[in-house]
Short mmCIF file of C-alpha atoms and ligand atoms in Angstrom, two decimals:
data_model
loop_
_atom_site.label_atom_id
_atom_site.label_comp_id
_atom_site.label_asym_id
_atom_site.label_seq_id
_atom_site.Cartn_x
_atom_site.Cartn_y
_atom_site.Cartn_z
CA MET A 1 -192.85 -88.79 99.96
CA ARG A 2 -196.06 -87.46 98.42
CA GLU A 3 -198.60 -90.15 97.58
CA ASP A 4 -198.89 -89.17 93.88
CA TRP A 5 -195.27 -90.18 93.14
CA HIS A 6 -196.26 -93.67 94.24
CA ASP A 7 -199.14 -93.57 91.76
CA ARG A 8 -197.01 -92.23 88.95
CA PHE A 9 -194.29 -94.82 89.46
CA SER A 10 -196.54 -97.62 90.68
CA GLU A 11 -194.89 -100.16 88.33
CA THR A 12 -191.57 -99.79 90.14
CA PRO A 13 -192.40 -99.67 93.84
CA ASP A 14 -189.06 -101.08 94.99
CA VAL A 15 -187.13 -98.24 93.37
CA LEU A 16 -189.03 -95.66 95.43
CA LYS A 17 -188.23 -94.58 98.96
CA SER A 18 -190.27 -96.23 101.66
CA VAL A 19 -190.47 -95.98 105.41
CA GLN A 20 -188.00 -98.88 105.68
CA ARG A 21 -185.68 -97.76 102.91
CA GLN A 22 -184.64 -94.13 102.59
CA GLN A 23 -181.20 -94.55 101.01
CA THR A 24 -179.29 -97.45 99.50
CA VAL A 25 -175.56 -97.42 100.05
CA VAL A 26 -173.65 -99.52 97.51
CA ARG A 27 -170.40 -100.86 98.94
CA VAL A 28 -167.48 -101.37 96.54
CA LEU A 29 -164.09 -102.31 98.03
CA ASP A 30 -163.78 -99.78 100.88
CA LEU A 31 -166.14 -97.24 99.26
CA GLU A 32 -169.72 -96.34 99.91
CA ILE A 33 -171.71 -94.98 96.97
CA GLY A 34 -174.86 -93.20 98.14
CA GLY A 35 -173.35 -92.43 101.54
CA ASP A 36 -171.82 -89.24 102.89
CA GLU A 37 -168.81 -89.25 100.60
CA PHE A 38 -169.15 -87.80 97.08
CA ILE A 39 -167.61 -90.39 94.75
CA THR A 40 -165.84 -89.38 91.56
CA MET A 41 -165.35 -92.05 88.90
CA ALA A 42 -162.90 -90.93 86.21
CA GLY A 43 -160.88 -92.31 83.36
CA PRO A 44 -160.76 -92.63 79.60
CA CYS A 45 -163.76 -93.36 77.43
CA SER A 46 -161.93 -96.41 76.00
CA VAL A 47 -159.03 -98.40 77.33
CA GLU A 48 -156.38 -97.80 74.63
CA THR A 49 -152.89 -98.62 75.89
CA GLU A 50 -151.23 -99.69 79.12
CA PHE A 51 -149.50 -96.29 79.32
CA GLN A 52 -152.68 -94.29 78.68
CA LEU A 53 -154.61 -96.19 81.35
CA MET A 54 -151.90 -96.24 84.03
CA ALA A 55 -151.03 -92.56 83.60
CA THR A 56 -154.73 -91.66 83.87
CA ALA A 57 -155.35 -93.95 86.86
CA ASN A 58 -152.41 -92.47 88.79
CA HIS A 59 -153.37 -88.94 87.97
CA VAL A 60 -157.08 -89.15 88.80
CA ARG A 61 -156.33 -91.01 92.04
CA ARG A 62 -154.01 -88.23 93.19
CA ALA A 63 -156.67 -85.67 92.26
CA GLY A 64 -159.31 -87.38 94.41
CA ALA A 65 -161.13 -89.90 92.16
CA ARG A 66 -162.09 -93.16 93.90
CA ILE A 67 -163.07 -95.30 90.92
CA LEU A 68 -161.41 -95.78 87.51
CA ARG A 69 -163.63 -95.92 84.43
CA GLY A 70 -162.65 -97.22 81.01
CA GLY A 71 -164.40 -99.14 78.26
CA ALA A 72 -163.05 -102.47 77.02
CA PHE A 73 -166.25 -103.22 75.08
CA LYS A 74 -167.37 -100.01 73.37
CA PRO A 75 -170.83 -99.22 72.01
CA ARG A 76 -170.09 -96.80 69.14
CA SER A 77 -172.33 -94.71 66.98
CA SER A 78 -170.41 -95.89 63.90
CA PRO A 79 -169.77 -99.60 63.19
CA TYR A 80 -166.39 -98.55 61.72
CA ALA A 81 -165.19 -96.80 64.90
CA PHE A 82 -162.91 -98.47 67.50
CA GLN A 83 -164.97 -101.15 69.27
CA GLY A 84 -162.64 -101.70 72.24
CA HIS A 85 -159.89 -104.19 73.12
CA GLY A 86 -162.24 -106.69 74.81
CA LEU A 87 -160.42 -109.13 77.08
CA GLU A 88 -157.07 -107.33 76.61
CA GLY A 89 -158.73 -104.15 77.84
CA LEU A 90 -160.15 -105.93 80.89
CA LYS A 91 -156.66 -107.19 81.74
CA MET A 92 -155.28 -103.67 81.52
CA LEU A 93 -158.04 -102.49 83.86
CA ALA A 94 -157.23 -105.27 86.35
CA HIS A 95 -153.57 -104.26 86.25
CA ALA A 96 -154.50 -100.59 86.82
CA ARG A 97 -156.59 -101.59 89.82
CA GLN A 98 -153.70 -103.55 91.27
CA GLU A 99 -151.28 -100.66 90.80
CA SER A 100 -153.56 -97.79 91.84
CA GLY A 101 -155.95 -99.41 94.33
CA LEU A 102 -158.87 -97.81 92.48
CA ALA A 103 -162.06 -99.81 91.96
CA ILE A 104 -163.03 -100.44 88.32
CA VAL A 105 -166.23 -99.65 86.45
CA THR A 106 -166.53 -100.89 82.88
CA GLU A 107 -169.32 -101.54 80.42
CA VAL A 108 -170.75 -104.92 79.54
CA MET A 109 -172.56 -104.96 76.21
CA SER A 110 -173.75 -108.51 75.72
CA GLU A 111 -175.25 -111.23 77.84
CA GLU A 112 -172.50 -113.73 76.89
CA ASP A 113 -169.79 -111.34 78.12
CA VAL A 114 -171.28 -110.92 81.60
CA PRO A 115 -169.26 -113.67 83.37
CA LEU A 116 -166.00 -112.42 81.82
CA VAL A 117 -166.56 -108.74 82.57
CA ALA A 118 -167.82 -109.57 86.09
CA GLU A 119 -164.55 -111.40 86.75
CA TYR A 120 -162.54 -108.21 86.15
CA ALA A 121 -164.85 -105.34 87.10
CA ASP A 122 -165.99 -104.10 90.50
CA ILE A 123 -169.03 -102.40 88.95
CA LEU A 124 -170.73 -103.40 85.69
CA GLN A 125 -171.85 -100.49 83.55
CA ILE A 126 -175.01 -100.88 81.49
CA GLY A 127 -174.69 -98.25 78.78
CA SER A 128 -177.27 -95.86 77.50
CA ARG A 129 -177.83 -97.94 74.34
CA SER A 130 -178.43 -101.07 76.45
CA MET A 131 -180.75 -99.61 79.09
CA GLU A 132 -183.71 -101.49 77.66
CA ASN A 133 -181.87 -104.72 76.88
CA TYR A 134 -183.66 -106.75 79.52
CA SER A 135 -181.85 -110.06 78.91
CA LEU A 136 -178.49 -108.30 79.32
CA ILE A 137 -179.71 -106.49 82.43
CA GLU A 138 -180.99 -109.71 84.02
CA ALA A 139 -177.71 -111.51 83.36
CA ALA A 140 -175.73 -108.57 84.75
CA ALA A 141 -177.96 -108.42 87.82
CA ARG A 142 -177.49 -112.12 88.51
CA SER A 143 -173.69 -111.80 88.39
CA GLY A 144 -174.00 -110.22 91.85
CA ARG A 145 -171.79 -107.25 90.91
CA PRO A 146 -173.08 -103.72 91.58
CA ILE A 147 -174.65 -102.22 88.45
CA LEU A 148 -174.18 -98.69 87.12
CA LEU A 149 -177.33 -98.20 85.06
CA LYS A 150 -177.06 -95.34 82.58
CA ARG A 151 -180.24 -93.65 81.47
CA GLY A 152 -181.06 -94.33 77.83
CA MET A 153 -180.73 -91.28 75.62
CA VAL A 154 -184.46 -91.42 74.79
CA ALA A 155 -185.58 -92.94 78.10
CA THR A 156 -187.90 -91.28 80.60
CA VAL A 157 -187.29 -91.48 84.32
CA ALA A 158 -190.05 -94.12 84.43
CA ASP A 159 -188.16 -96.19 81.81
CA LEU A 160 -184.97 -95.90 83.86
CA PHE A 161 -186.87 -97.01 86.97
CA ARG A 162 -188.30 -100.05 85.10
CA SER A 163 -184.80 -101.26 84.28
CA ALA A 164 -183.68 -100.62 87.87
CA GLN A 165 -186.69 -102.54 89.17
CA LEU A 166 -185.69 -105.49 86.96
CA ILE A 167 -182.24 -105.56 88.59
CA LEU A 168 -183.82 -105.48 92.07
CA ASP A 169 -186.27 -108.23 91.04
CA ASN A 170 -183.30 -110.38 90.09
CA GLY A 171 -182.00 -110.24 93.64
CA ASN A 172 -179.38 -107.54 93.19
CA PRO A 173 -179.93 -104.53 95.49
CA ASN A 174 -176.75 -102.72 94.39
CA VAL A 175 -178.03 -100.40 91.68
CA ILE A 176 -176.47 -97.02 90.93
CA LEU A 177 -178.43 -94.80 88.54
CA CYS A 178 -176.67 -92.46 86.12
CA GLU A 179 -177.99 -89.35 84.37
CA ARG A 180 -175.91 -88.79 81.20
CA GLY A 181 -178.06 -86.42 79.18
CA ILE A 182 -180.99 -87.13 76.90
CA ARG A 183 -181.94 -86.24 73.33
CA THR A 184 -184.21 -83.24 72.96
CA PHE A 185 -184.84 -80.72 70.16
CA GLU A 186 -181.80 -78.78 71.44
CA THR A 187 -178.75 -79.66 69.37
CA ALA A 188 -176.18 -77.09 70.58
CA LEU A 189 -174.66 -79.72 72.88
CA ARG A 190 -174.36 -83.49 72.42
CA ASN A 191 -177.26 -84.11 74.82
CA THR A 192 -179.51 -82.18 77.19
CA PHE A 193 -178.38 -82.63 80.79
CA ASP A 194 -181.58 -83.41 82.69
CA VAL A 195 -180.60 -81.97 86.01
CA ALA A 196 -184.21 -81.95 87.22
CA ALA A 197 -184.18 -85.74 86.90
CA ILE A 198 -181.29 -85.84 89.39
CA ALA A 199 -183.23 -83.70 91.87
CA LEU A 200 -186.37 -85.79 91.33
CA ILE A 201 -184.57 -89.12 91.71
CA LYS A 202 -182.87 -87.87 94.87
CA GLN A 203 -186.25 -86.95 96.27
CA ILE A 204 -188.25 -90.07 95.40
CA SER A 205 -185.77 -92.96 95.03
CA HIS A 206 -183.47 -94.58 97.57
CA LEU A 207 -180.96 -95.56 94.86
CA PRO A 208 -177.74 -93.56 94.50
CA ILE A 209 -177.66 -91.30 91.44
CA ILE A 210 -174.48 -90.17 89.76
CA ALA A 211 -174.03 -87.67 86.93
CA ASP A 212 -172.02 -88.00 83.74
CA PRO A 213 -171.27 -84.43 82.64
CA SER A 214 -168.99 -85.65 79.81
CA HIS A 215 -171.62 -87.41 77.68
CA ALA A 216 -174.21 -84.82 78.69
CA ALA A 217 -172.10 -81.92 77.37
CA GLY A 218 -170.08 -83.48 74.58
CA HIS A 219 -167.57 -80.61 74.93
CA ARG A 220 -164.86 -80.53 77.57
CA ASP A 221 -165.31 -76.80 78.19
CA LEU A 222 -168.76 -77.42 79.62
CA VAL A 223 -167.86 -80.40 81.81
CA PRO A 224 -166.80 -78.48 84.97
CA ALA A 225 -169.97 -76.34 84.95
CA LEU A 226 -172.20 -79.42 84.55
CA ALA A 227 -170.24 -81.15 87.32
CA ARG A 228 -170.93 -78.25 89.70
CA ILE A 229 -174.61 -78.25 88.74
CA ALA A 230 -174.74 -82.00 89.41
CA VAL A 231 -173.37 -81.51 92.93
CA ALA A 232 -175.88 -78.73 93.59
CA ALA A 233 -178.74 -80.93 92.29
CA GLY A 234 -177.86 -83.58 94.88
CA ALA A 235 -175.92 -86.18 92.86
CA ASP A 236 -174.00 -88.79 94.85
CA GLY A 237 -171.03 -88.70 92.50
CA LEU A 238 -169.68 -88.13 89.01
CA LEU A 239 -168.57 -90.20 86.04
CA VAL A 240 -166.05 -88.15 84.06
CA GLU A 241 -163.93 -88.86 80.98
CA VAL A 242 -160.24 -88.02 81.36
CA HIS A 243 -157.43 -88.67 78.89
CA PRO A 244 -153.68 -87.82 78.94
CA ASN A 245 -153.97 -86.38 75.41
CA PRO A 246 -157.63 -85.84 74.47
CA GLU A 247 -156.73 -84.67 70.94
CA LYS A 248 -155.39 -88.15 70.25
CA ALA A 249 -158.13 -90.14 72.05
CA TRP A 250 -159.56 -93.11 70.15
CA SER A 251 -163.08 -92.18 71.30
CA ASP A 252 -164.87 -89.16 72.82
CA GLY A 253 -161.73 -86.94 72.82
CA GLU A 254 -163.72 -83.73 72.37
CA GLN A 255 -165.49 -84.26 75.71
CA SER A 256 -162.49 -85.68 77.63
CA LEU A 257 -160.62 -83.51 80.12
CA ASP A 258 -156.83 -83.54 80.14
CA PHE A 259 -155.06 -83.86 83.49
CA ALA A 260 -154.92 -80.11 84.16
CA GLY A 261 -158.58 -79.81 83.18
CA PHE A 262 -159.52 -82.60 85.59
CA ASP A 263 -157.58 -80.93 88.42
CA SER A 264 -159.30 -77.65 87.83
CA MET A 265 -162.73 -79.34 87.66
CA MET A 266 -162.02 -81.03 91.00
CA ASP A 267 -160.97 -77.68 92.50
CA SER A 268 -164.04 -75.96 91.13
CA ILE A 269 -166.50 -78.43 92.70
CA GLU A 270 -164.83 -78.10 96.12
CA PRO A 271 -167.01 -75.25 97.51
CA TYR A 272 -170.13 -77.07 96.29
CA LEU A 273 -168.99 -80.23 98.05
CA ALA A 274 -168.43 -78.26 101.27
CA LEU A 275 -172.00 -77.01 101.06
CA ARG A 276 -173.25 -80.50 100.24
CA SER A 277 -171.62 -81.94 103.33
CA LEU A 278 -173.38 -79.34 105.49
CA LEU A 279 -176.70 -80.43 104.01
CA MET A 280 -176.20 -84.20 104.58
CA PRO A 281 -178.91 -85.82 106.72
CA SER A 282 -176.21 -86.71 109.26
CA LYS A 283 -175.78 -82.95 109.85
CA GLU A 284 -179.49 -82.53 110.68
CA ALA A 285 -178.92 -82.08 114.43
CA TRP A 286 -176.10 -79.59 113.85
CA ARG A 287 -178.27 -77.58 111.44
CA ARG A 288 -181.18 -77.49 113.87
CA GLU A 289 -178.87 -76.23 116.61
CA ARG A 290 -177.45 -73.52 114.34
CA THR A 291 -180.91 -72.44 113.23
CA LEU A 292 -181.97 -72.23 116.86
CA SER A 293 -178.93 -70.25 117.91
CA TYR A 294 -179.40 -67.97 114.88
CA ARG A 295 -183.02 -67.42 115.89
CA GLU A 296 -182.03 -66.77 119.52
CA ALA A 297 -179.34 -64.32 118.44
CA SER A 298 -181.85 -62.54 116.19
CA ALA A 299 -184.37 -62.43 119.02
CA GLU A 300 -181.73 -60.94 121.31
CA ARG A 301 -180.90 -58.29 118.71
CA VAL A 302 -184.59 -57.42 118.40
CA MET A 303 -184.91 -57.17 122.20
CA GLU A 304 -181.89 -54.87 122.31
CA ALA A 305 -183.30 -52.73 119.55
CA VAL A 306 -186.67 -52.30 121.21
CA GLY A 307 -184.92 -51.68 124.55
C1 LIG B 1 -169.43 -94.33 78.02
O1 LIG B 1 -169.60 -94.23 79.26
O2 LIG B 1 -168.33 -94.21 77.46
C2 LIG B 1 -170.61 -94.49 77.16
C3 LIG B 1 -170.56 -95.10 75.99
O3 LIG B 1 -171.70 -93.89 77.71
P1 LIG B 1 -173.25 -93.88 77.23
O4 LIG B 1 -173.68 -95.30 77.30
O5 LIG B 1 -173.88 -93.01 78.28
O6 LIG B 1 -173.29 -93.29 75.84
MN1 LIG B 2 -167.53 -92.17 76.09
#
């Protein structure tokens, strides 16, 4: 890594790659986040009903998702909007895990709720609005559960790294970063998907980075394109909102994919995933060999041409 990145992010040295640490792999159940496998986390914005959650869990699992998302405690823009089922929602998530075998990621919004949410969730999500809530982040870190840290909507990469550093400082190495779009002067979409941040984080940090194309776009039509861009930028996985009937969703329906939409998104990222797997560091030797044989073949062609 170039020396000036160390200067620029000198406050958060443990978030940066070092000679000893090139890539963190977060282990959840039998999964590795930040490893060779691209991990898709999918599910509804909010846990609404047993039927909604189970139908979604079964569908996304069959389509290739490895982790089920769903909010039981919901941070909402309006205080009058649905705030989540709380403990009832956590119980529905636990039931869905039991039935589907999927790991669970769900948001924790307050310090007092950490022990309860940690009892039910495999990964604790720190939402965009909480990214700078240091007392919440410390409590979540100390629960020992892996943390999915979403970038604040007005946070810089340095701000995101400061919150990640705090989790590491509290003895929890299992941090997954998440780019979910930021606020800029552009208002055509809900947020501006900062794809360069994904490429930058991949280059300078050892922490896994996943992309949330749903909150970044705010419109379901754009979600597959942003998902493909995320793969190409080097993301380690996706966090995607899926609902059996998005028109009737209690939150974020306009950006949620229905089941057919999720299937077609998964199909459309397939060629990008194939390319990604060829570029994995574990394929380094294979690539070198191919480059060599390509060069040799070209040299042979040149020799033939010149006689
Ligand atoms: C969510 O994941 O549903 C959510 C509320 O996300 P964010 O914190 O990124 O707005
Ligand atoms: Mn949402």
